[in-house]
Short mmCIF file of C-alpha atoms and ligand atoms in Angstrom, two decimals:
data_model
loop_
_atom_site.label_atom_id
_atom_site.label_comp_id
_atom_site.label_asym_id
_atom_site.label_seq_id
_atom_site.Cartn_x
_atom_site.Cartn_y
_atom_site.Cartn_z
CA MET D 1 0.00 0.00 0.00
CA THR D 2 1.29 3.45 -0.82
CA LEU D 3 0.84 6.28 1.57
CA ILE D 4 -0.28 9.48 -0.05
CA SER D 5 1.30 12.34 1.80
CA LYS D 6 -0.72 15.46 2.24
CA PRO D 7 0.52 18.37 0.13
CA ALA D 8 2.36 21.03 2.10
CA TYR D 9 0.68 23.76 0.13
CA CYS D 10 -2.13 23.77 -2.32
CA ILE D 11 -4.06 26.65 -3.76
CA SER D 12 -7.76 26.21 -4.38
CA ASP D 13 -9.80 27.08 -7.47
CA ASP D 14 -11.23 30.03 -5.56
CA GLU D 15 -7.80 31.29 -4.75
CA LEU D 16 -6.74 30.92 -8.38
CA ARG D 17 -9.70 33.06 -9.43
CA ALA D 18 -8.95 35.62 -6.74
CA ARG D 19 -5.32 35.82 -7.80
CA ALA D 20 -6.33 36.25 -11.46
CA LEU D 21 -8.75 39.04 -10.53
CA ALA D 22 -6.05 40.86 -8.57
CA VAL D 23 -3.73 41.23 -11.58
CA PRO D 24 -3.52 44.94 -12.48
CA PHE D 25 -3.70 46.63 -15.87
CA GLU D 26 -1.23 49.31 -16.79
CA ALA D 27 -1.82 51.95 -19.44
CA VAL D 28 1.33 52.43 -21.50
CA THR D 29 2.19 55.05 -24.08
CA THR D 30 4.89 55.13 -26.72
CA ALA D 31 5.55 57.35 -29.71
CA TRP D 32 4.20 54.71 -32.13
CA LEU D 33 1.01 54.26 -30.10
CA ARG D 34 0.41 58.02 -30.10
CA ARG D 35 1.00 58.23 -33.85
CA ALA D 36 -1.48 55.42 -34.49
CA GLY D 37 -4.00 56.94 -32.07
CA LEU D 38 -4.21 53.75 -30.01
CA LYS D 39 -4.58 53.14 -26.30
CA LEU D 40 -2.79 50.10 -24.92
CA TYR D 41 -3.44 48.46 -21.57
CA VAL D 42 -1.06 45.78 -20.36
CA ARG D 43 -2.38 43.07 -18.10
CA ARG D 44 0.54 42.50 -15.74
CA ASP D 45 0.46 38.73 -15.37
CA ASP D 46 4.22 38.91 -14.90
CA LEU D 47 3.27 40.05 -11.37
CA VAL D 48 0.83 37.23 -10.60
CA ASP D 49 3.33 35.28 -8.48
CA SER D 50 6.84 35.87 -7.24
CA HIS D 51 8.25 32.59 -8.62
CA LEU D 52 5.77 31.18 -11.11
CA SER D 53 5.79 33.83 -13.71
CA GLY D 54 2.97 34.82 -16.02
CA ASN D 55 1.00 32.29 -17.96
CA LYS D 56 2.87 29.35 -16.40
CA PHE D 57 1.10 30.09 -13.13
CA TYR D 58 -2.21 29.28 -14.85
CA LYS D 59 -0.99 26.49 -17.11
CA LEU D 60 0.52 24.51 -14.26
CA PHE D 61 -2.37 24.89 -11.83
CA TYR D 62 -4.62 22.02 -12.93
CA ASN D 63 -1.65 19.90 -13.92
CA LEU D 64 -0.31 20.05 -10.37
CA GLN D 65 -3.73 19.64 -8.85
CA PHE D 66 -4.15 16.50 -10.91
CA ALA D 67 -0.72 15.16 -9.95
CA GLN D 68 -1.65 15.62 -6.30
CA SER D 69 -5.06 14.03 -6.74
CA ILE D 70 -3.56 10.81 -8.11
CA GLY D 71 -0.92 10.79 -5.40
CA ALA D 72 2.03 11.16 -7.77
CA PRO D 73 5.13 11.87 -5.66
CA ARG D 74 6.76 13.86 -8.44
CA VAL D 75 6.18 15.58 -11.74
CA LEU D 76 8.23 15.43 -14.92
CA SER D 77 8.43 17.68 -17.94
CA PHE D 78 10.59 18.74 -20.86
CA GLY D 79 12.39 21.81 -22.13
CA GLY D 80 15.55 23.62 -23.11
CA ALA D 81 18.21 25.38 -21.06
CA TRP D 82 16.22 28.65 -20.83
CA SER D 83 12.75 27.17 -20.42
CA ASN D 84 10.31 29.39 -18.51
CA HIS D 85 8.14 26.31 -18.18
CA LEU D 86 10.77 24.21 -16.38
CA HIS D 87 11.71 27.17 -14.20
CA ALA D 88 8.11 27.65 -13.11
CA LEU D 89 7.53 23.92 -12.66
CA ALA D 90 10.54 23.60 -10.38
CA ALA D 91 9.33 26.51 -8.25
CA ALA D 92 5.76 25.24 -8.08
CA ALA D 93 6.70 21.65 -7.27
CA LYS D 94 8.93 22.79 -4.44
CA LYS D 95 6.17 24.99 -3.06
CA ILE D 96 3.62 22.18 -2.92
CA GLY D 97 6.07 19.53 -1.79
CA LEU D 98 6.31 17.44 -4.94
CA GLY D 99 9.53 16.16 -6.47
CA SER D 100 10.31 17.33 -9.99
CA ILE D 101 12.29 16.07 -12.96
CA ALA D 102 13.33 17.92 -16.10
CA ILE D 103 14.23 16.12 -19.30
CA ILE D 104 16.53 18.49 -21.15
CA ARG D 105 17.61 18.42 -24.77
CA GLY D 106 21.36 18.02 -25.30
CA GLU D 107 24.45 17.24 -23.22
CA ARG D 108 24.89 18.62 -19.74
CA PRO D 109 26.97 21.78 -20.28
CA ALA D 110 30.00 22.57 -18.10
CA ILE D 111 28.18 25.66 -16.87
CA LEU D 112 24.46 25.47 -16.31
CA SER D 113 22.22 28.32 -17.44
CA PRO D 114 20.85 30.49 -14.60
CA THR D 115 17.43 28.98 -15.40
CA LEU D 116 18.63 25.43 -14.76
CA LEU D 117 20.73 26.49 -11.78
CA ASP D 118 17.59 27.89 -10.14
CA ALA D 119 15.66 24.76 -11.02
CA GLU D 120 18.32 22.48 -9.56
CA HIS D 121 18.56 24.68 -6.49
CA TRP D 122 14.80 24.20 -5.98
CA GLY D 123 15.29 20.44 -6.05
CA MET D 124 14.55 19.61 -9.67
CA GLN D 125 16.42 16.58 -11.00
CA LEU D 126 17.98 17.47 -14.35
CA VAL D 127 18.23 14.66 -16.88
CA PHE D 128 20.08 15.46 -20.10
CA VAL D 129 19.26 13.37 -23.15
CA SER D 130 20.35 13.47 -26.79
CA ARG D 131 18.24 15.39 -29.28
CA GLN D 132 17.09 12.13 -30.79
CA VAL D 133 15.91 10.69 -27.49
CA TYR D 134 14.29 14.02 -26.64
CA ARG D 135 12.36 13.92 -29.90
CA GLU D 136 11.40 10.32 -29.26
CA LEU D 137 9.95 11.27 -25.87
CA THR D 138 8.16 14.47 -26.88
CA GLN D 139 6.73 13.67 -30.31
CA SER D 140 3.91 11.23 -30.54
CA ASN D 141 4.86 10.01 -34.02
CA ALA D 142 8.54 9.38 -33.25
CA GLN D 143 9.30 5.67 -33.17
CA GLN D 144 12.97 4.98 -33.83
CA GLU D 145 13.91 1.34 -33.39
CA SER D 146 17.39 2.11 -32.10
CA LEU D 147 16.07 4.35 -29.33
CA VAL D 148 13.33 2.12 -28.01
CA ALA D 149 15.54 0.67 -25.26
CA GLN D 150 16.66 4.07 -23.99
CA LYS D 151 13.13 5.36 -24.13
CA SER D 152 11.66 2.48 -22.18
CA GLN D 153 14.42 2.77 -19.59
CA LEU D 154 13.40 6.39 -18.91
CA LEU D 155 9.73 5.46 -18.89
CA THR D 156 10.44 2.84 -16.24
CA GLU D 157 12.75 5.00 -14.17
CA PHE D 158 10.19 7.79 -13.96
CA SER D 159 7.01 5.73 -14.05
CA ASP D 160 5.90 7.12 -10.67
CA ALA D 161 5.97 10.69 -11.98
CA TYR D 162 3.10 12.58 -13.55
CA TRP D 163 4.31 13.58 -17.02
CA ILE D 164 3.46 17.07 -18.25
CA PRO D 165 4.09 17.71 -21.94
CA GLU D 166 6.69 20.21 -23.13
CA GLY D 167 5.50 23.76 -22.44
CA GLY D 168 2.57 22.50 -20.34
CA ALA D 169 0.69 22.05 -23.57
CA ASN D 170 -2.32 19.99 -22.59
CA GLN D 171 -5.97 20.42 -21.74
CA ALA D 172 -5.26 21.01 -18.06
CA GLY D 173 -2.89 23.80 -19.10
CA ALA D 174 -5.50 25.44 -21.30
CA ALA D 175 -8.13 25.07 -18.55
CA GLY D 176 -5.90 27.10 -16.23
CA ALA D 177 -5.41 29.81 -18.86
CA LYS D 178 -9.19 29.95 -19.25
CA ILE D 179 -9.31 31.46 -15.74
CA LEU D 180 -7.13 34.30 -17.01
CA GLY D 181 -9.60 34.96 -19.83
CA TRP D 182 -12.49 34.81 -17.40
CA ALA D 183 -10.83 37.29 -15.02
CA LEU D 184 -10.11 39.67 -17.87
CA ASP D 185 -13.81 39.76 -18.75
CA GLN D 186 -14.72 40.49 -15.15
CA GLN D 187 -12.23 43.32 -14.94
CA LEU D 188 -12.72 45.14 -18.23
CA GLN D 189 -15.70 47.21 -19.17
CA GLY D 190 -16.37 48.78 -22.55
CA ASP D 191 -14.95 48.06 -25.98
CA TYR D 192 -11.50 46.81 -26.76
CA ALA D 193 -10.47 46.05 -30.32
CA ALA D 194 -8.44 43.01 -29.28
CA VAL D 195 -6.67 41.15 -26.54
CA CYS D 196 -3.12 40.44 -27.76
CA MET D 197 -0.79 37.77 -26.43
CA ALA D 198 2.39 35.94 -27.37
CA CYS D 199 1.97 32.39 -28.53
CA GLY D 200 4.35 29.43 -28.32
CA THR D 201 2.39 26.20 -28.14
CA GLY D 202 -0.87 28.17 -28.26
CA THR D 203 -2.20 26.48 -25.12
CA SER D 204 -2.63 29.80 -23.34
CA LEU D 205 -4.27 31.38 -26.37
CA ALA D 206 -6.83 28.57 -26.55
CA GLY D 207 -7.59 28.89 -22.84
CA VAL D 208 -7.80 32.67 -22.71
CA ALA D 209 -10.03 32.75 -25.80
CA ALA D 210 -12.33 30.14 -24.27
CA GLY D 211 -12.56 32.20 -21.08
CA THR D 212 -13.36 35.57 -22.61
CA ARG D 213 -16.00 36.88 -24.99
CA ARG D 214 -13.52 39.34 -26.46
CA ASP D 215 -11.43 38.83 -29.60
CA VAL D 216 -7.99 37.42 -28.88
CA ILE D 217 -4.98 37.61 -31.19
CA GLY D 218 -2.04 35.26 -30.68
CA PHE D 219 1.32 36.45 -32.01
CA SER D 220 3.30 33.34 -32.85
CA VAL D 221 6.98 33.42 -31.90
CA LEU D 222 7.73 30.39 -34.06
CA LYS D 223 9.11 30.56 -37.56
CA GLY D 224 7.13 27.68 -38.96
CA ASP D 225 3.75 27.36 -37.31
CA GLY D 226 3.12 23.87 -38.69
CA ASN D 227 -0.22 22.77 -37.38
CA LEU D 228 -0.29 25.16 -34.43
CA GLY D 229 -3.71 26.44 -35.44
CA MET D 230 -5.18 22.93 -35.46
CA GLY D 231 -3.88 22.28 -31.97
CA ILE D 232 -5.38 25.52 -30.70
CA GLN D 233 -8.66 24.73 -32.43
CA ALA D 234 -8.79 21.32 -30.76
CA LEU D 235 -8.09 22.68 -27.27
CA PHE D 236 -10.51 25.55 -27.73
CA GLY D 237 -13.22 23.13 -28.83
CA GLN D 238 -12.67 20.94 -25.78
CA LEU D 239 -12.91 23.89 -23.39
CA ASP D 240 -15.93 25.46 -24.99
CA PRO D 241 -17.76 22.98 -27.25
CA CYS D 242 -20.74 25.29 -27.68
CA ARG D 243 -18.63 27.97 -29.26
CA ALA D 244 -16.74 25.79 -31.75
CA GLY D 245 -17.21 27.31 -35.18
CA ARG D 246 -17.63 30.79 -33.73
CA ASP D 247 -14.02 31.34 -32.82
CA ASN D 248 -12.96 34.55 -31.13
CA TRP D 249 -9.25 33.90 -31.65
CA ARG D 250 -6.81 34.25 -34.49
CA LEU D 251 -3.14 33.55 -34.95
CA ILE D 252 -0.78 36.07 -36.51
CA SER D 253 2.66 35.03 -37.74
CA GLY D 254 5.56 36.93 -39.18
CA PHE D 255 6.92 38.67 -36.08
CA HIS D 256 9.25 35.89 -34.96
CA ASP D 257 12.36 37.85 -36.08
CA GLY D 258 14.18 34.80 -37.40
CA GLY D 259 12.72 32.14 -35.15
CA TYR D 260 12.30 30.83 -31.65
CA ALA D 261 14.90 32.20 -29.21
CA LYS D 262 17.24 33.25 -32.04
CA PRO D 263 19.58 36.24 -31.57
CA HIS D 264 17.70 39.46 -32.22
CA SER D 265 18.04 41.65 -35.30
CA ASP D 266 19.36 45.17 -34.69
CA ALA D 267 15.94 46.60 -35.45
CA LEU D 268 14.25 44.42 -32.85
CA TYR D 269 16.93 45.14 -30.28
CA ARG D 270 16.45 48.88 -30.78
CA PHE D 271 12.71 48.43 -30.41
CA TRP D 272 13.33 46.54 -27.15
CA GLN D 273 15.51 49.36 -25.77
CA ASP D 274 13.06 52.07 -26.79
CA PHE D 275 10.02 50.24 -25.48
CA GLU D 276 11.53 49.62 -22.06
CA LYS D 277 12.79 53.20 -21.83
CA GLU D 278 9.46 54.70 -22.86
CA THR D 279 7.20 52.51 -20.76
CA GLY D 280 9.35 51.36 -17.85
CA LEU D 281 8.02 47.86 -18.53
CA LEU D 282 10.50 44.99 -18.87
CA LEU D 283 10.03 42.39 -21.61
CA ASP D 284 11.38 38.88 -21.99
CA PRO D 285 13.50 38.17 -25.09
CA VAL D 286 11.52 35.25 -26.50
CA TYR D 287 7.83 36.04 -26.16
CA THR D 288 6.62 39.41 -24.94
CA LEU D 289 9.25 41.35 -26.89
CA LYS D 290 7.93 39.84 -30.10
CA LEU D 291 4.35 40.44 -29.01
CA PHE D 292 4.86 44.19 -28.61
CA TRP D 293 6.96 44.30 -31.76
CA GLY D 294 4.08 42.69 -33.65
CA ILE D 295 1.57 45.10 -32.14
CA SER D 296 3.75 48.05 -33.16
CA ARG D 297 4.08 46.80 -36.75
CA LEU D 298 0.33 46.29 -37.08
CA ALA D 299 -0.32 49.69 -35.50
CA GLN D 300 1.96 51.34 -38.05
CA GLN D 301 0.12 49.58 -40.86
CA GLY D 302 -3.18 50.99 -39.64
CA TYR D 303 -4.48 47.54 -38.68
CA TRP D 304 -6.69 49.04 -35.95
CA PRO D 305 -8.82 52.16 -36.40
CA LYS D 306 -7.62 55.32 -34.63
CA GLY D 307 -9.11 55.59 -31.17
CA SER D 308 -9.08 51.81 -30.59
CA ARG D 309 -8.25 50.42 -27.20
CA LEU D 310 -6.11 47.29 -27.04
CA VAL D 311 -5.16 44.91 -24.27
CA ALA D 312 -1.84 43.05 -24.21
CA ILE D 313 -1.17 40.24 -21.76
CA HIS D 314 2.28 40.33 -20.22
CA THR D 315 2.87 36.59 -19.85
CA GLY D 316 6.04 37.04 -17.77
CA GLY D 317 9.19 35.05 -18.46
CA LEU D 318 11.55 37.78 -17.29
CA GLN D 319 13.96 35.22 -15.84
CA GLY D 320 14.90 34.48 -19.47
CA ARG D 321 16.48 37.92 -19.83
CA ARG D 322 19.56 36.47 -18.17
CA GLY D 323 20.33 34.44 -21.28
CA PHE D 324 20.29 37.37 -23.67
CA ARG D 325 21.94 40.70 -24.10
CA ALA D 326 19.07 42.66 -22.56
CA PRO D 327 18.80 46.45 -22.59
C1 PLP F 401 5.60 29.91 -22.24
C2 PLP F 401 5.38 31.34 -22.58
C3 PLP F 401 4.47 31.75 -23.58
C4 PLP F 401 3.81 30.77 -24.50
O1 PLP F 401 2.70 30.13 -23.96
P1 PLP F 401 1.94 29.03 -24.81
O2 PLP F 401 0.81 28.62 -23.96
O3 PLP F 401 2.90 27.90 -25.04
O4 PLP F 401 1.54 29.62 -26.11
C5 PLP F 401 4.25 33.10 -23.75
N1 PLP F 401 4.91 34.02 -23.02
C6 PLP F 401 5.81 33.67 -22.09
C7 PLP F 401 6.53 34.75 -21.35
C8 PLP F 401 6.08 32.33 -21.84
O5 PLP F 401 6.99 31.99 -20.92
#
């Protein structure tokens, strides 16, 4: 018989809602916003929690609740050396008294990134695997004969852990993000042309869109979106079956600046400097920087009528600044 230990800390659904409702909005102005005649309000989800930044706070909530409910002693997930997801998972697992494991792509480097150092410090076990094994574990269609033994060894070793997909991209993740969308609707009155957010796996976009009645635009940070839209569609449909076919979300590509977590172009770097100087708001290099860059490009093209009010969700991730030349 296994003894299920009581979690040291667990936040309730009510508390999640209360935390989401307490997130402030900040009106920001920049020269390009003034020229386009737009008003921009930033939802400061980077402030939602001191360790679990931004959208990860929501995406991990039901995943961790589920892990606790089945009595899993630890959680496992996947990511790279600068992963906001792994960073948040390590912090959250420590807080609620669960063990945590990270499967990381590539060899263990001589010097760990600050992200992984934090994670290890919080008790996360770091397991480095080759790119091939990583692909085998994270992609459902991968099935390489030569890797089967290695794969099954890991599956056995960590069979007591609750496995969360890379980026927290599952229905539980989207269900958490839905609370963010719900809170936004409670907080905002009047017309807004769009709610804008950065989009990696699109899990948060699907959840936020399902939670709000407003129009949501996801700015993809990926170079090739592949079937991102189909994944979002599927999650959105699961969260709100009655609304399927009347989608309030769209995906915009083309503002990835060369691809996911690639070094920035000079133009984007200058934008980053100017934006932070003008607004006093810090951005992360991978997601929110590209979100505001995309908003500025669309604003300059006259995408929204003058006088429009926009909302942008600051999904956090500021810990990732340590890996880049930040302003
Ligand atoms: C993880 C992350 C995202 C992407 O969220 P998805 O649900 O995968 O689309 C956006 N912004 C920040 C700051 C993130 O860390």
